[in-house]
Amino acid sequence: MTQLQGIGKRACQIRATISEACAQSGRDPQEVLLIGVSKTVDVDAVEQAITAGIHDFGENRPCELARKHDAFPEQRWHFIGNIQSRQLNQVVGRAYLIHSLWDRDHASRIDRLAAAAGVIQDVLIEVNDGEDNKQGLDPRDLWPMLEHCATLPHLRVRGLMIMAPAHDPQRARQTFASLACLRDETAHRLVALGADNIALDELSMGMTDDYPLAILEGATMVRVGRALFSEDS
């Protein structure tokens, strides 16, 4: 089997799994966006994934996002890594969506860079699942963060993102359910905020080991790398 055939076959398997999880939860598979996490592969594998029908890709390093975006500017590039202020100029304007915003200073810098580029930068707010070794804001700090983002005209909040505990399906599903509840509770308050640049329509949660569970709990975006690009998956 060629690499292209392998990526195509794995993409079909992932889509089938998405469809199965959606069927279990009474959802339309079209509600779930598959993001191919391409951070471990080069542009040849990205090209093969595009041929297999994948058009959204996730990168965690600004330089790699810039390089691959510039190689395939017609695709949608998602930044899923830790934000470093000095490298945001490589991300803003190239990223279709930044998944990992949680710091107010970073939000302000994204807004300034987007204004200079003449664009509106779409972002997700990353929420921490309670593990000390992960970034993301405490759920209690979500509303103050949204209030701050409401003052930034070149930044648009589209939803929330979370990284679930690894190797623990029960805790992972609880994490996904908690994020969905946080989104729903917060969404009810948005009318009072009156901000045109904030909506909480998207939930980016679930990776190779747990994306079916994330879909059961309402994920609208799943970030799948190893299951798509690795021959050992």
Short mmCIF file of C-alpha atoms in Angstrom, two decimals:
data_model
loop_
_atom_site.label_atom_id
_atom_site.label_comp_id
_atom_site.label_asym_id
_atom_site.label_seq_id
_atom_site.Cartn_x
_atom_site.Cartn_y
_atom_site.Cartn_z
CA MET A 1 0.00 0.00 0.00
CA THR A 2 1.39 3.43 -0.94
CA GLN A 3 1.52 6.27 1.59
CA LEU A 4 -1.24 8.06 -0.31
CA GLN A 5 -3.47 5.00 -0.18
CA GLY A 6 -2.66 4.65 3.53
CA ILE A 7 -3.64 8.23 4.35
CA GLY A 8 -6.76 7.92 2.23
CA LYS A 9 -7.77 4.68 3.94
CA ARG A 10 -7.16 6.10 7.41
CA ALA A 11 -9.12 9.25 6.55
CA CYS A 12 -12.07 7.07 5.54
CA GLN A 13 -11.79 5.13 8.80
CA ILE A 14 -11.75 8.34 10.84
CA ARG A 15 -14.80 9.68 9.00
CA ALA A 16 -16.60 6.41 9.61
CA THR A 17 -15.82 6.65 13.33
CA ILE A 18 -17.08 10.25 13.37
CA SER A 19 -20.29 9.12 11.69
CA GLU A 20 -20.73 6.30 14.21
CA ALA A 21 -20.26 8.65 17.18
CA CYS A 22 -22.67 11.15 15.65
CA ALA A 23 -25.25 8.42 15.12
CA GLN A 24 -24.95 7.43 18.79
CA SER A 25 -25.54 11.01 19.90
CA GLY A 26 -28.21 11.92 17.36
CA ARG A 27 -25.99 14.39 15.51
CA ASP A 28 -25.24 15.14 11.88
CA PRO A 29 -21.62 14.22 10.93
CA GLN A 30 -21.46 17.50 9.04
CA GLU A 31 -21.47 19.22 12.44
CA VAL A 32 -17.98 17.84 13.21
CA LEU A 33 -14.90 19.27 11.50
CA LEU A 34 -11.94 16.92 11.14
CA ILE A 35 -8.62 18.74 11.61
CA GLY A 36 -5.58 16.77 10.50
CA VAL A 37 -2.79 17.54 12.95
CA SER A 38 0.17 17.76 10.60
CA LYS A 39 2.81 18.88 13.11
CA THR A 40 4.86 15.67 12.72
CA VAL A 41 4.78 15.39 8.92
CA ASP A 42 6.17 17.35 5.98
CA VAL A 43 4.43 19.00 3.07
CA ASP A 44 4.35 15.81 0.98
CA ALA A 45 2.10 14.11 3.54
CA VAL A 46 -0.06 17.24 3.75
CA GLU A 47 -0.46 17.15 -0.02
CA GLN A 48 -1.52 13.53 0.17
CA ALA A 49 -4.02 14.32 2.91
CA ILE A 50 -5.47 17.09 0.74
CA THR A 51 -5.91 14.55 -2.06
CA ALA A 52 -7.73 12.35 0.48
CA GLY A 53 -10.17 15.19 1.15
CA ILE A 54 -8.70 16.79 4.28
CA HIS A 55 -8.69 20.58 4.08
CA ASP A 56 -8.12 21.65 7.70
CA PHE A 57 -4.71 21.17 9.31
CA GLY A 58 -3.32 21.86 12.78
CA GLU A 59 0.19 23.05 13.63
CA ASN A 60 1.73 23.80 17.03
CA ARG A 61 4.81 25.76 15.91
CA PRO A 62 4.45 29.20 14.34
CA CYS A 63 7.30 28.67 11.88
CA GLU A 64 5.80 25.41 10.64
CA LEU A 65 2.34 26.91 10.36
CA ALA A 66 3.81 29.75 8.28
CA ARG A 67 5.80 27.39 6.06
CA LYS A 68 2.96 25.00 5.36
CA HIS A 69 0.38 27.74 5.04
CA ASP A 70 2.55 29.42 2.42
CA ALA A 71 2.92 26.09 0.60
CA PHE A 72 -0.85 25.48 0.66
CA PRO A 73 -2.54 28.87 1.25
CA GLU A 74 -5.89 27.62 -0.04
CA GLN A 75 -6.21 25.19 2.89
CA ARG A 76 -7.39 26.17 6.39
CA TRP A 77 -4.57 26.25 8.94
CA HIS A 78 -5.28 26.00 12.66
CA PHE A 79 -2.76 27.02 15.31
CA ILE A 80 -3.02 24.58 18.23
CA GLY A 81 0.25 25.21 20.09
CA ASN A 82 1.39 27.33 23.01
CA ILE A 83 1.23 31.02 22.15
CA GLN A 84 4.50 32.92 22.38
CA SER A 85 4.01 36.65 21.97
CA ARG A 86 7.15 37.23 19.92
CA GLN A 87 6.04 34.68 17.29
CA LEU A 88 2.43 35.72 16.93
CA ASN A 89 3.26 37.77 13.85
CA GLN A 90 3.78 34.47 12.00
CA VAL A 91 0.38 33.19 13.10
CA VAL A 92 -2.04 36.13 12.90
CA GLY A 93 -3.45 36.42 9.40
CA ARG A 94 -2.26 32.95 8.43
CA ALA A 95 -4.23 30.94 10.97
CA TYR A 96 -7.82 30.25 10.05
CA LEU A 97 -8.36 29.73 13.78
CA ILE A 98 -6.14 30.02 16.86
CA HIS A 99 -7.24 27.32 19.32
CA SER A 100 -5.02 28.16 22.28
CA LEU A 101 -5.75 31.68 23.51
CA TRP A 102 -6.06 32.07 27.27
CA ASP A 103 -3.90 35.06 28.23
CA ARG A 104 -5.29 38.62 28.11
CA ASP A 105 -1.99 40.11 26.98
CA HIS A 106 -1.87 37.66 24.08
CA ALA A 107 -5.43 38.59 23.16
CA SER A 108 -4.47 42.26 23.03
CA ARG A 109 -1.40 41.55 20.91
CA ILE A 110 -3.42 39.41 18.49
CA ASP A 111 -5.87 42.29 18.16
CA ARG A 112 -3.07 44.77 17.38
CA LEU A 113 -1.44 42.47 14.83
CA ALA A 114 -4.77 41.75 13.18
CA ALA A 115 -5.55 45.46 12.99
CA ALA A 116 -2.20 46.10 11.32
CA ALA A 117 -2.87 43.30 8.84
CA GLY A 118 -6.40 44.50 8.16
CA VAL A 119 -8.01 41.22 9.24
CA ILE A 120 -10.27 39.83 11.94
CA GLN A 121 -8.51 36.96 13.70
CA ASP A 122 -10.74 34.09 14.83
CA VAL A 123 -9.79 32.40 18.11
CA LEU A 124 -10.91 29.83 20.64
CA ILE A 125 -10.41 30.27 24.38
CA GLU A 126 -8.43 27.39 25.87
CA VAL A 127 -9.75 26.13 29.21
CA ASN A 128 -7.60 24.13 31.60
CA ASP A 129 -8.89 20.73 32.72
CA GLY A 130 -7.33 21.10 36.17
CA GLU A 131 -3.94 19.58 35.44
CA ASP A 132 -1.04 21.78 36.55
CA ASN A 133 1.19 20.82 33.63
CA LYS A 134 -1.21 22.25 31.04
CA GLN A 135 -1.92 25.78 29.94
CA GLY A 136 -5.41 27.27 29.69
CA LEU A 137 -7.50 29.44 31.95
CA ASP A 138 -9.46 28.35 34.96
CA PRO A 139 -13.15 27.97 34.09
CA ARG A 140 -13.91 30.66 36.68
CA ASP A 141 -11.84 33.11 34.65
CA LEU A 142 -13.67 32.57 31.38
CA TRP A 143 -16.16 35.41 31.80
CA PRO A 144 -13.54 38.07 32.65
CA MET A 145 -11.56 36.90 29.61
CA LEU A 146 -14.62 37.26 27.39
CA GLU A 147 -15.26 40.73 28.79
CA HIS A 148 -11.71 41.67 27.81
CA CYS A 149 -12.04 40.15 24.35
CA ALA A 150 -15.27 42.09 23.81
CA THR A 151 -13.17 45.28 23.77
CA LEU A 152 -10.91 44.02 20.95
CA PRO A 153 -12.48 44.77 17.55
CA HIS A 154 -10.03 42.75 15.45
CA LEU A 155 -10.40 39.57 17.47
CA ARG A 156 -13.39 37.23 17.20
CA VAL A 157 -14.05 34.50 19.78
CA ARG A 158 -15.77 31.52 18.20
CA GLY A 159 -15.76 29.00 21.04
CA LEU A 160 -13.72 26.96 23.50
CA MET A 161 -10.93 24.39 23.41
CA ILE A 162 -9.64 21.87 25.94
CA MET A 163 -7.00 19.14 26.26
CA ALA A 164 -8.35 16.14 28.15
CA PRO A 165 -6.33 13.89 30.49
CA ALA A 166 -4.46 11.21 28.54
CA HIS A 167 -4.99 7.47 28.92
CA ASP A 168 -8.14 7.84 31.02
CA PRO A 169 -11.31 7.60 28.92
CA GLN A 170 -13.66 8.17 31.85
CA ARG A 171 -11.92 11.37 32.94
CA ALA A 172 -11.61 12.48 29.34
CA ARG A 173 -15.34 12.17 28.77
CA GLN A 174 -16.04 14.01 32.02
CA THR A 175 -13.69 16.78 30.84
CA PHE A 176 -15.52 17.08 27.53
CA ALA A 177 -18.91 17.13 29.24
CA SER A 178 -17.74 19.82 31.65
CA LEU A 179 -16.55 22.04 28.80
CA ALA A 180 -19.87 21.66 27.01
CA CYS A 181 -21.70 22.63 30.20
CA LEU A 182 -19.40 25.63 30.70
CA ARG A 183 -20.08 26.73 27.13
CA ASP A 184 -23.84 26.40 27.57
CA GLU A 185 -23.88 28.23 30.90
CA THR A 186 -21.72 31.04 29.52
CA ALA A 187 -23.63 31.34 26.25
CA HIS A 188 -26.77 32.28 28.18
CA ARG A 189 -24.94 35.37 29.48
CA LEU A 190 -23.67 36.64 26.15
CA VAL A 191 -26.76 38.74 25.42
CA ALA A 192 -25.99 40.83 28.48
CA LEU A 193 -22.42 41.32 27.25
CA GLY A 194 -23.68 42.66 23.93
CA ALA A 195 -20.48 41.85 22.04
CA ASP A 196 -20.77 41.23 18.31
CA ASN A 197 -17.32 39.62 18.23
CA ILE A 198 -18.08 36.77 20.64
CA ALA A 199 -19.96 33.55 19.94
CA LEU A 200 -19.48 30.17 21.56
CA ASP A 201 -20.55 27.94 18.69
CA GLU A 202 -17.39 25.82 18.50
CA LEU A 203 -16.00 23.18 20.86
CA SER A 204 -12.54 21.96 19.88
CA MET A 205 -11.97 18.82 21.90
CA GLY A 206 -10.81 15.29 21.25
CA MET A 207 -7.68 13.84 19.67
CA THR A 208 -6.66 10.46 18.26
CA ASP A 209 -7.27 8.48 21.45
CA ASP A 210 -10.53 10.10 22.53
CA TYR A 211 -12.24 11.98 19.69
CA PRO A 212 -15.26 9.62 19.57
CA LEU A 213 -15.94 10.42 23.24
CA ALA A 214 -15.57 14.13 22.52
CA ILE A 215 -18.15 13.89 19.73
CA LEU A 216 -20.60 12.19 22.11
CA GLU A 217 -20.26 15.25 24.37
CA GLY A 218 -20.72 17.83 21.61
CA ALA A 219 -17.35 18.44 19.96
CA THR A 220 -17.62 20.44 16.74
CA MET A 221 -13.90 20.12 15.94
CA VAL A 222 -11.63 17.12 16.53
CA ARG A 223 -7.84 17.31 16.22
CA VAL A 224 -6.53 14.02 14.84
CA GLY A 225 -2.89 13.46 13.94
CA ARG A 226 -1.51 10.00 14.64
CA ALA A 227 -4.63 8.15 13.45
CA LEU A 228 -4.40 9.98 10.12
CA PHE A 229 -0.69 10.19 9.40
CA SER A 230 0.92 7.25 11.22
CA GLU A 231 1.14 3.86 9.53
CA ASP A 232 1.21 2.28 13.00
CA SER A 233 -2.19 3.68 14.04
#
